[in-house]
Protein backbone atom coordinates (compact mmCIF):
# COMPACT_ATOMS: atom_id res chain seq x y z
CA UNK A 1 0.00 0.00 0.00
CA UNK A 2 1.35 3.40 -0.96
CA UNK A 3 0.98 6.54 1.15
CA UNK A 4 -1.38 8.01 -1.43
CA UNK A 5 -3.64 4.97 -1.09
CA UNK A 6 -4.17 5.45 2.64
CA UNK A 7 -7.77 5.91 3.64
CA UNK A 8 -8.25 9.61 4.21
CA UNK A 9 -10.26 11.40 6.84
CA UNK A 10 -12.46 14.26 5.55
CA UNK A 11 -9.66 16.78 6.05
CA UNK A 12 -5.94 16.54 6.87
CA UNK A 13 -6.09 19.68 9.03
CA UNK A 14 -8.18 20.13 12.19
CA UNK A 15 -10.32 23.21 12.50
CA UNK A 16 -9.23 26.13 14.66
CA UNK A 17 -11.61 25.10 17.45
CA UNK A 18 -11.19 21.34 17.09
CA UNK A 19 -13.04 19.76 20.07
CA UNK A 20 -11.84 16.15 19.67
CA UNK A 21 -9.40 16.26 22.61
CA UNK A 22 -11.13 18.12 25.47
CA UNK A 23 -7.99 18.51 27.58
CA UNK A 24 -6.05 20.11 24.73
CA UNK A 25 -9.04 22.21 23.66
CA UNK A 26 -9.39 23.60 27.20
CA UNK A 27 -5.65 24.19 27.51
CA UNK A 28 -5.60 26.24 24.31
CA UNK A 29 -8.73 28.15 25.38
CA UNK A 30 -6.97 29.14 28.59
CA UNK A 31 -3.94 30.37 26.69
CA UNK A 32 -6.16 32.35 24.30
CA UNK A 33 -7.35 34.29 27.32
CA UNK A 34 -3.83 34.73 28.68
CA UNK A 35 -2.07 35.52 25.38
CA UNK A 36 -4.67 36.68 22.82
CA UNK A 37 -2.01 37.70 20.30
CA UNK A 38 -0.62 34.15 20.05
CA UNK A 39 -1.75 31.63 17.42
CA UNK A 40 -3.24 29.29 20.08
CA UNK A 41 -4.83 26.72 17.74
CA UNK A 42 -3.99 23.45 16.00
CA UNK A 43 -0.81 24.14 14.05
CA UNK A 44 -1.20 23.37 10.32
CA UNK A 45 1.26 21.46 8.19
CA UNK A 46 4.03 23.66 6.76
CA UNK A 47 4.22 23.20 2.97
CA UNK A 48 6.66 24.26 0.27
CA UNK A 49 5.43 27.11 -1.96
CA UNK A 50 5.11 24.72 -4.91
CA UNK A 51 2.39 22.81 -3.05
CA UNK A 52 1.57 19.20 -2.24
CA UNK A 53 2.82 17.66 -5.48
CA UNK A 54 6.35 18.90 -4.74
CA UNK A 55 6.63 17.13 -1.39
CA UNK A 56 8.99 14.14 -1.33
CA UNK A 57 9.90 14.27 2.37
CA UNK A 58 7.50 14.67 5.29
CA UNK A 59 8.91 15.45 8.73
CA UNK A 60 6.71 14.45 11.68
CA UNK A 61 7.37 15.98 15.08
CA UNK A 62 5.60 15.33 18.36
CA UNK A 63 3.46 18.41 19.11
CA UNK A 64 3.69 22.22 19.10
CA UNK A 65 5.70 23.83 21.86
CA UNK A 66 3.81 26.25 24.08
CA UNK A 67 5.98 29.26 23.28
CA UNK A 68 7.11 27.87 19.95
CA UNK A 69 4.64 26.76 17.29
CA UNK A 70 1.63 27.36 19.52
CA UNK A 71 2.67 30.99 19.70
CA UNK A 72 3.77 31.45 16.09
CA UNK A 73 1.51 29.07 14.17
CA UNK A 74 4.32 27.39 12.19
CA UNK A 75 5.87 24.04 13.14
CA UNK A 76 9.19 24.26 14.98
CA UNK A 77 9.17 28.05 14.94
CA UNK A 78 9.91 30.03 18.06
CA UNK A 79 11.99 27.61 20.12
CA UNK A 80 15.41 25.94 20.02
CA UNK A 81 14.25 22.84 18.15
CA UNK A 82 13.54 25.01 15.12
CA UNK A 83 17.03 26.51 15.14
CA UNK A 84 18.57 23.07 14.75
CA UNK A 85 15.94 21.66 12.39
CA UNK A 86 15.72 24.55 9.94
CA UNK A 87 19.45 25.18 9.98
CA UNK A 88 20.00 21.54 9.04
CA UNK A 89 17.32 21.66 6.34
CA UNK A 90 18.90 24.74 4.77
CA UNK A 91 22.34 23.12 4.84
CA UNK A 92 21.02 20.10 2.92
CA UNK A 93 19.01 21.99 0.32
CA UNK A 94 15.65 21.09 1.86
CA UNK A 95 14.84 24.70 2.77
CA UNK A 96 15.92 28.09 1.47
CA UNK A 97 16.16 31.54 2.94
CA UNK A 98 17.04 32.53 6.48
CA UNK A 99 15.33 31.14 9.56
CA UNK A 100 14.54 33.95 12.00
CA UNK A 101 12.14 32.02 14.26
CA UNK A 102 9.01 33.83 13.10
CA UNK A 103 6.45 32.82 10.46
CA UNK A 104 7.05 35.90 8.29
CA UNK A 105 10.82 35.36 7.96
CA UNK A 106 10.45 34.27 4.34
CA UNK A 107 11.89 30.80 4.88
CA UNK A 108 10.64 28.30 2.27
CA UNK A 109 10.74 24.52 2.31
CA UNK A 110 12.10 22.61 -0.69
CA UNK A 111 10.39 19.29 -1.54
CA UNK A 112 9.62 19.00 2.18
CA UNK A 113 6.61 19.38 4.46
CA UNK A 114 6.57 19.51 8.26
CA UNK A 115 3.76 18.46 10.57
CA UNK A 116 3.19 17.07 14.07
CA UNK A 117 1.71 13.81 15.30
CA UNK A 118 -0.42 15.93 17.67
CA UNK A 119 -1.48 19.29 16.25
CA UNK A 120 -2.40 21.04 19.52
CA UNK A 121 -0.02 22.06 22.28
CA UNK A 122 -0.30 19.65 25.24
CA UNK A 123 0.28 20.62 28.88
CA UNK A 124 3.94 20.06 29.85
CA UNK A 125 4.63 19.00 26.24
CA UNK A 126 3.16 15.58 27.01
CA UNK A 127 0.18 14.37 24.98
CA UNK A 128 -1.56 11.29 26.35
CA UNK A 129 -2.22 8.11 24.38
CA UNK A 130 -5.82 8.93 23.55
CA UNK A 131 -4.85 12.33 22.17
CA UNK A 132 -2.14 10.81 20.00
CA UNK A 133 -4.58 8.23 18.65
CA UNK A 134 -7.29 10.81 18.04
CA UNK A 135 -5.00 13.16 16.15
CA UNK A 136 -3.87 10.29 13.96
CA UNK A 137 -7.15 10.86 12.11
CA UNK A 138 -5.34 13.93 10.70
CA UNK A 139 -1.90 12.36 10.33
CA UNK A 140 -3.24 9.59 8.07
CA UNK A 141 -4.68 11.96 5.43
CA UNK A 142 -1.67 14.25 5.81
CA UNK A 143 0.60 11.43 4.70
CA UNK A 144 -1.86 10.53 1.97
CA UNK A 145 -2.15 14.05 0.55
CA UNK A 146 1.33 13.96 -1.04
CA UNK A 147 1.28 11.91 -4.27
CA UNK A 148 5.06 12.03 -4.74
CA UNK A 149 6.07 11.32 -1.15
CA UNK A 150 9.12 9.07 -0.88
CA UNK A 151 10.22 9.39 2.73
CA UNK A 152 9.02 10.30 6.20
CA UNK A 153 11.32 11.40 9.02
CA UNK A 154 9.86 10.82 12.47
CA UNK A 155 11.38 12.88 15.27
CA UNK A 156 11.21 10.91 18.51
CA UNK A 157 9.63 7.62 19.49
CA UNK A 158 6.05 8.89 19.82
CA UNK A 159 6.08 10.44 16.36
CA UNK A 160 7.69 7.26 15.03
CA UNK A 161 5.05 4.99 16.56
CA UNK A 162 2.16 7.16 15.43
CA UNK A 163 3.59 7.30 11.91
CA UNK A 164 3.98 3.53 11.78
CA UNK A 165 0.34 3.14 12.82
CA UNK A 166 -0.74 5.80 10.30
CA UNK A 167 0.99 3.77 7.60
CA UNK A 168 -1.10 0.77 8.60
CA UNK A 169 1.75 -1.18 10.17
CA UNK A 170 2.39 -2.78 13.57
CA UNK A 171 4.63 -0.83 15.93
CA UNK A 172 6.28 -4.01 17.21
CA UNK A 173 7.53 -4.75 13.71
CA UNK A 174 9.14 -1.31 13.32
CA UNK A 175 10.99 -0.44 16.54
CA UNK A 176 12.27 3.09 16.99
CA UNK A 177 15.98 3.79 16.92
CA UNK A 178 17.96 6.89 16.13
CA UNK A 179 19.25 6.74 12.57
CA UNK A 180 16.74 4.05 11.68
CA UNK A 181 15.68 3.43 8.10
CA UNK A 182 12.85 1.02 7.34
CA UNK A 183 10.29 0.33 4.63
CA UNK A 184 6.79 0.81 6.04
CA UNK A 185 3.53 1.12 4.15
CA UNK A 186 5.27 1.75 0.85
CA UNK A 187 7.32 4.61 2.29
CA UNK A 188 10.92 4.79 3.51
CA UNK A 189 10.69 5.72 7.19
CA UNK A 190 13.67 7.45 8.77
CA UNK A 191 13.85 8.07 12.51
CA UNK A 192 15.80 10.44 14.74
CA UNK A 193 15.79 11.52 18.32
CA UNK A 194 13.76 14.70 18.64
CA UNK A 195 15.81 17.88 18.22
CA UNK A 196 14.61 19.35 21.51
CA UNK A 197 16.82 21.45 23.74
CA UNK A 198 16.53 18.77 26.44
CA UNK A 199 17.92 16.08 24.14
CA UNK A 200 20.78 18.25 22.91
CA UNK A 201 21.63 19.60 26.37
CA UNK A 202 21.78 16.09 27.84
CA UNK A 203 23.79 14.69 24.94
CA UNK A 204 21.07 12.28 23.82
CA UNK A 205 21.26 14.00 20.45
CA UNK A 206 24.31 15.84 19.14
CA UNK A 207 24.29 18.13 16.15
CA UNK A 208 26.49 15.70 14.22
CA UNK A 209 24.06 12.84 14.94
CA UNK A 210 21.21 14.94 13.60
CA UNK A 211 23.15 16.07 10.54
CA UNK A 212 24.07 12.48 9.70
CA UNK A 213 20.39 11.56 9.52
CA UNK A 214 19.81 14.34 7.00
CA UNK A 215 22.85 13.37 4.98
CA UNK A 216 21.32 9.94 4.52
CA UNK A 217 17.91 11.39 3.67
CA UNK A 218 19.35 13.86 1.15
CA UNK A 219 21.32 11.06 -0.53
CA UNK A 220 18.19 8.88 -0.63
CA UNK A 221 16.13 11.61 -2.27
CA UNK A 222 18.77 12.00 -4.98
CA UNK A 223 18.62 8.32 -5.91
Coordinates of C-alpha atoms in Angstrom, one line a residue:
X1 CA 0.0 0.0 0.0
X2 CA 1.4 3.4 -1.0
X3 CA 1.0 6.5 1.2
X4 CA -1.4 8.0 -1.4
X5 CA -3.6 5.0 -1.1
X6 CA -4.2 5.4 2.6
X7 CA -7.8 5.9 3.6
X8 CA -8.2 9.6 4.2
X9 CA -10.3 11.4 6.8
X10 CA -12.5 14.3 5.6
X11 CA -9.7 16.8 6.0
X12 CA -5.9 16.5 6.9
X13 CA -6.1 19.7 9.0
X14 CA -8.2 20.1 12.2
X15 CA -10.3 23.2 12.5
X16 CA -9.2 26.1 14.7
X17 CA -11.6 25.1 17.4
X18 CA -11.2 21.3 17.1
X19 CA -13.0 19.8 20.1
X20 CA -11.8 16.2 19.7
X21 CA -9.4 16.3 22.6
X22 CA -11.1 18.1 25.5
X23 CA -8.0 18.5 27.6
X24 CA -6.0 20.1 24.7
X25 CA -9.0 22.2 23.7
X26 CA -9.4 23.6 27.2
X27 CA -5.6 24.2 27.5
X28 CA -5.6 26.2 24.3
X29 CA -8.7 28.2 25.4
X30 CA -7.0 29.1 28.6
X31 CA -3.9 30.4 26.7
X32 CA -6.2 32.4 24.3
X33 CA -7.3 34.3 27.3
X34 CA -3.8 34.7 28.7
X35 CA -2.1 35.5 25.4
X36 CA -4.7 36.7 22.8
X37 CA -2.0 37.7 20.3
X38 CA -0.6 34.1 20.1
X39 CA -1.7 31.6 17.4
X40 CA -3.2 29.3 20.1
X41 CA -4.8 26.7 17.7
X42 CA -4.0 23.5 16.0
X43 CA -0.8 24.1 14.0
X44 CA -1.2 23.4 10.3
X45 CA 1.3 21.5 8.2
X46 CA 4.0 23.7 6.8
X47 CA 4.2 23.2 3.0
X48 CA 6.7 24.3 0.3
X49 CA 5.4 27.1 -2.0
X50 CA 5.1 24.7 -4.9
X51 CA 2.4 22.8 -3.1
X52 CA 1.6 19.2 -2.2
X53 CA 2.8 17.7 -5.5
X54 CA 6.3 18.9 -4.7
X55 CA 6.6 17.1 -1.4
X56 CA 9.0 14.1 -1.3
X57 CA 9.9 14.3 2.4
X58 CA 7.5 14.7 5.3
X59 CA 8.9 15.5 8.7
X60 CA 6.7 14.4 11.7
X61 CA 7.4 16.0 15.1
X62 CA 5.6 15.3 18.4
X63 CA 3.5 18.4 19.1
X64 CA 3.7 22.2 19.1
X65 CA 5.7 23.8 21.9
X66 CA 3.8 26.3 24.1
X67 CA 6.0 29.3 23.3
X68 CA 7.1 27.9 20.0
X69 CA 4.6 26.8 17.3
X70 CA 1.6 27.4 19.5
X71 CA 2.7 31.0 19.7
X72 CA 3.8 31.5 16.1
X73 CA 1.5 29.1 14.2
X74 CA 4.3 27.4 12.2
X75 CA 5.9 24.0 13.1
X76 CA 9.2 24.3 15.0
X77 CA 9.2 28.0 14.9
X78 CA 9.9 30.0 18.1
X79 CA 12.0 27.6 20.1
X80 CA 15.4 25.9 20.0
X81 CA 14.2 22.8 18.2
X82 CA 13.5 25.0 15.1
X83 CA 17.0 26.5 15.1
X84 CA 18.6 23.1 14.8
X85 CA 15.9 21.7 12.4
X86 CA 15.7 24.5 9.9
X87 CA 19.4 25.2 10.0
X88 CA 20.0 21.5 9.0
X89 CA 17.3 21.7 6.3
X90 CA 18.9 24.7 4.8
X91 CA 22.3 23.1 4.8
X92 CA 21.0 20.1 2.9
X93 CA 19.0 22.0 0.3
X94 CA 15.6 21.1 1.9
X95 CA 14.8 24.7 2.8
X96 CA 15.9 28.1 1.5
X97 CA 16.2 31.5 2.9
X98 CA 17.0 32.5 6.5
X99 CA 15.3 31.1 9.6
X100 CA 14.5 34.0 12.0
X101 CA 12.1 32.0 14.3
X102 CA 9.0 33.8 13.1
X103 CA 6.5 32.8 10.5
X104 CA 7.0 35.9 8.3
X105 CA 10.8 35.4 8.0
X106 CA 10.4 34.3 4.3
X107 CA 11.9 30.8 4.9
X108 CA 10.6 28.3 2.3
X109 CA 10.7 24.5 2.3
X110 CA 12.1 22.6 -0.7
X111 CA 10.4 19.3 -1.5
X112 CA 9.6 19.0 2.2
X113 CA 6.6 19.4 4.5
X114 CA 6.6 19.5 8.3
X115 CA 3.8 18.5 10.6
X116 CA 3.2 17.1 14.1
X117 CA 1.7 13.8 15.3
X118 CA -0.4 15.9 17.7
X119 CA -1.5 19.3 16.2
X120 CA -2.4 21.0 19.5
X121 CA 0.0 22.1 22.3
X122 CA -0.3 19.6 25.2
X123 CA 0.3 20.6 28.9
X124 CA 3.9 20.1 29.8
X125 CA 4.6 19.0 26.2
X126 CA 3.2 15.6 27.0
X127 CA 0.2 14.4 25.0
X128 CA -1.6 11.3 26.3
X129 CA -2.2 8.1 24.4
X130 CA -5.8 8.9 23.6
X131 CA -4.8 12.3 22.2
X132 CA -2.1 10.8 20.0
X133 CA -4.6 8.2 18.6
X134 CA -7.3 10.8 18.0
X135 CA -5.0 13.2 16.1
X136 CA -3.9 10.3 14.0
X137 CA -7.1 10.9 12.1
X138 CA -5.3 13.9 10.7
X139 CA -1.9 12.4 10.3
X140 CA -3.2 9.6 8.1
X141 CA -4.7 12.0 5.4
X142 CA -1.7 14.3 5.8
X143 CA 0.6 11.4 4.7
X144 CA -1.9 10.5 2.0
X145 CA -2.1 14.1 0.6
X146 CA 1.3 14.0 -1.0
X147 CA 1.3 11.9 -4.3
X148 CA 5.1 12.0 -4.7
X149 CA 6.1 11.3 -1.2
X150 CA 9.1 9.1 -0.9
X151 CA 10.2 9.4 2.7
X152 CA 9.0 10.3 6.2
X153 CA 11.3 11.4 9.0
X154 CA 9.9 10.8 12.5
X155 CA 11.4 12.9 15.3
X156 CA 11.2 10.9 18.5
X157 CA 9.6 7.6 19.5
X158 CA 6.0 8.9 19.8
X159 CA 6.1 10.4 16.4
X160 CA 7.7 7.3 15.0
X161 CA 5.1 5.0 16.6
X162 CA 2.2 7.2 15.4
X163 CA 3.6 7.3 11.9
X164 CA 4.0 3.5 11.8
X165 CA 0.3 3.1 12.8
X166 CA -0.7 5.8 10.3
X167 CA 1.0 3.8 7.6
X168 CA -1.1 0.8 8.6
X169 CA 1.7 -1.2 10.2
X170 CA 2.4 -2.8 13.6
X171 CA 4.6 -0.8 15.9
X172 CA 6.3 -4.0 17.2
X173 CA 7.5 -4.8 13.7
X174 CA 9.1 -1.3 13.3
X175 CA 11.0 -0.4 16.5
X176 CA 12.3 3.1 17.0
X177 CA 16.0 3.8 16.9
X178 CA 18.0 6.9 16.1
X179 CA 19.3 6.7 12.6
X180 CA 16.7 4.1 11.7
X181 CA 15.7 3.4 8.1
X182 CA 12.9 1.0 7.3
X183 CA 10.3 0.3 4.6
X184 CA 6.8 0.8 6.0
X185 CA 3.5 1.1 4.2
X186 CA 5.3 1.7 0.8
X187 CA 7.3 4.6 2.3
X188 CA 10.9 4.8 3.5
X189 CA 10.7 5.7 7.2
X190 CA 13.7 7.4 8.8
X191 CA 13.8 8.1 12.5
X192 CA 15.8 10.4 14.7
X193 CA 15.8 11.5 18.3
X194 CA 13.8 14.7 18.6
X195 CA 15.8 17.9 18.2
X196 CA 14.6 19.4 21.5
X197 CA 16.8 21.4 23.7
X198 CA 16.5 18.8 26.4
X199 CA 17.9 16.1 24.1
X200 CA 20.8 18.3 22.9
X201 CA 21.6 19.6 26.4
X202 CA 21.8 16.1 27.8
X203 CA 23.8 14.7 24.9
X204 CA 21.1 12.3 23.8
X205 CA 21.3 14.0 20.4
X206 CA 24.3 15.8 19.1
X207 CA 24.3 18.1 16.1
X208 CA 26.5 15.7 14.2
X209 CA 24.1 12.8 14.9
X210 CA 21.2 14.9 13.6
X211 CA 23.2 16.1 10.5
X212 CA 24.1 12.5 9.7
X213 CA 20.4 11.6 9.5
X214 CA 19.8 14.3 7.0
X215 CA 22.9 13.4 5.0
X216 CA 21.3 9.9 4.5
X217 CA 17.9 11.4 3.7
X218 CA 19.4 13.9 1.2
X219 CA 21.3 11.1 -0.5
X220 CA 18.2 8.9 -0.6
X221 CA 16.1 11.6 -2.3
X222 CA 18.8 12.0 -5.0
X223 CA 18.6 8.3 -5.9

